[in-house]
CSV table of C-alpha atoms in Angstrom, one decimal:
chain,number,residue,atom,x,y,z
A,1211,UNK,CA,0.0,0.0,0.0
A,1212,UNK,CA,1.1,3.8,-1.0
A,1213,UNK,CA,1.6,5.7,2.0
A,1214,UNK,CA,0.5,9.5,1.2
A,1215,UNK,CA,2.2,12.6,2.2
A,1216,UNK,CA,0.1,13.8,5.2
A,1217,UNK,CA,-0.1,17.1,6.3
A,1218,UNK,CA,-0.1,17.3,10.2
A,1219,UNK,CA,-1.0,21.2,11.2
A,1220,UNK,CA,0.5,20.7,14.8
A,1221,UNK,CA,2.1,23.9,14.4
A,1222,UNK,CA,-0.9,25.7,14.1
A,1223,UNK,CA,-2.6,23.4,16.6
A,1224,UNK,CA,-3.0,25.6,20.3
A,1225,UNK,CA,-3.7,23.7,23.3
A,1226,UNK,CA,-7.3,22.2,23.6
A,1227,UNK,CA,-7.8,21.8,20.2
A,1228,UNK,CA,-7.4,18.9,17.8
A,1229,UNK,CA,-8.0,17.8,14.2
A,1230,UNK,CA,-8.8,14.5,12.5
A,1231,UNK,CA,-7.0,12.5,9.6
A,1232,UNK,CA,-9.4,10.3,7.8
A,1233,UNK,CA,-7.6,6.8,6.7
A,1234,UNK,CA,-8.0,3.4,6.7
A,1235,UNK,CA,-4.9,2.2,9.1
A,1236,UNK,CA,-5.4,4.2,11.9
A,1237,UNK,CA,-2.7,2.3,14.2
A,1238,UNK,CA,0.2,3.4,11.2
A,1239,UNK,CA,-1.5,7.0,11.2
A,1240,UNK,CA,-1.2,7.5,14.9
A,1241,UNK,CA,2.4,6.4,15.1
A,1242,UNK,CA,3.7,8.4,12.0
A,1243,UNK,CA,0.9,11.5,13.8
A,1244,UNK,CA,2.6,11.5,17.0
A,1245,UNK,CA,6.1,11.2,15.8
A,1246,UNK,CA,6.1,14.4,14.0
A,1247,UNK,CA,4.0,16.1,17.4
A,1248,UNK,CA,7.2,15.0,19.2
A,1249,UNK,CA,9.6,16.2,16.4
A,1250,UNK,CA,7.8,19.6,17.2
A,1251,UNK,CA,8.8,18.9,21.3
A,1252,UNK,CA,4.5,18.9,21.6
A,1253,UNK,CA,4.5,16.3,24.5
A,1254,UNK,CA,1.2,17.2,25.3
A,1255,UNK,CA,0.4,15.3,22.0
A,1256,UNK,CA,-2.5,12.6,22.2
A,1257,UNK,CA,-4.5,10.4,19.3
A,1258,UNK,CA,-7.3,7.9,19.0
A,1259,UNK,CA,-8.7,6.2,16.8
A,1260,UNK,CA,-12.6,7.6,16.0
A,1261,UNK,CA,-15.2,7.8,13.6
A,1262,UNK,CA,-16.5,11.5,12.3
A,1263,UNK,CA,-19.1,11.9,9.8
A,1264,UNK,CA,-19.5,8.3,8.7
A,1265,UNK,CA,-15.5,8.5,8.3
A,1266,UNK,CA,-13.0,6.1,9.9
A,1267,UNK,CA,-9.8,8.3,11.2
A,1268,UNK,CA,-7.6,9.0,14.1
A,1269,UNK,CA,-8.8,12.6,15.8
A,1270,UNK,CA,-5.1,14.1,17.2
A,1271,UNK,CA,-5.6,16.9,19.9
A,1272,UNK,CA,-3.0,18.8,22.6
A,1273,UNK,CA,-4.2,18.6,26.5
A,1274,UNK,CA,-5.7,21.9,27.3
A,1275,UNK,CA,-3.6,23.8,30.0
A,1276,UNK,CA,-4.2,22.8,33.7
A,1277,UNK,CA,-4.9,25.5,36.3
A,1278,UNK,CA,-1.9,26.1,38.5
């Protein structure tokens, strides 16, 4: 299988937000997903596996900032 050029936008990604990536692997998706959020030093990185309109994806997002 052909894997595409995808375009993470984790440098435009602010804490508390996320985005999803519609494929049909999502385990290879979340791997490649979080090694480029790490690449960036985001450790507050996270990714599941979900389903948005009727589309099978992984949905990546950044922890929103605790309180102190």
């Amino acid at each position: 299988m052909k894997n595409l050029k995808i375009i993470y936008p984790w440098k435009k990604t602010e804490r508390g937000q996320g985005f999803f990536v519609p494929c049909l692997d999502p385990e290879l998706i979340r791997t490649q997903g979080l090694k480029r959020a790490l690449d960036l030093r985001l450790f507050d990185a996270r990714a599941q596996p979900a389903i948005r309109k009727g589309f099978t994806g992984v949905w990546f997002y950044r922890l929103p900032l605790q309180p102190a």
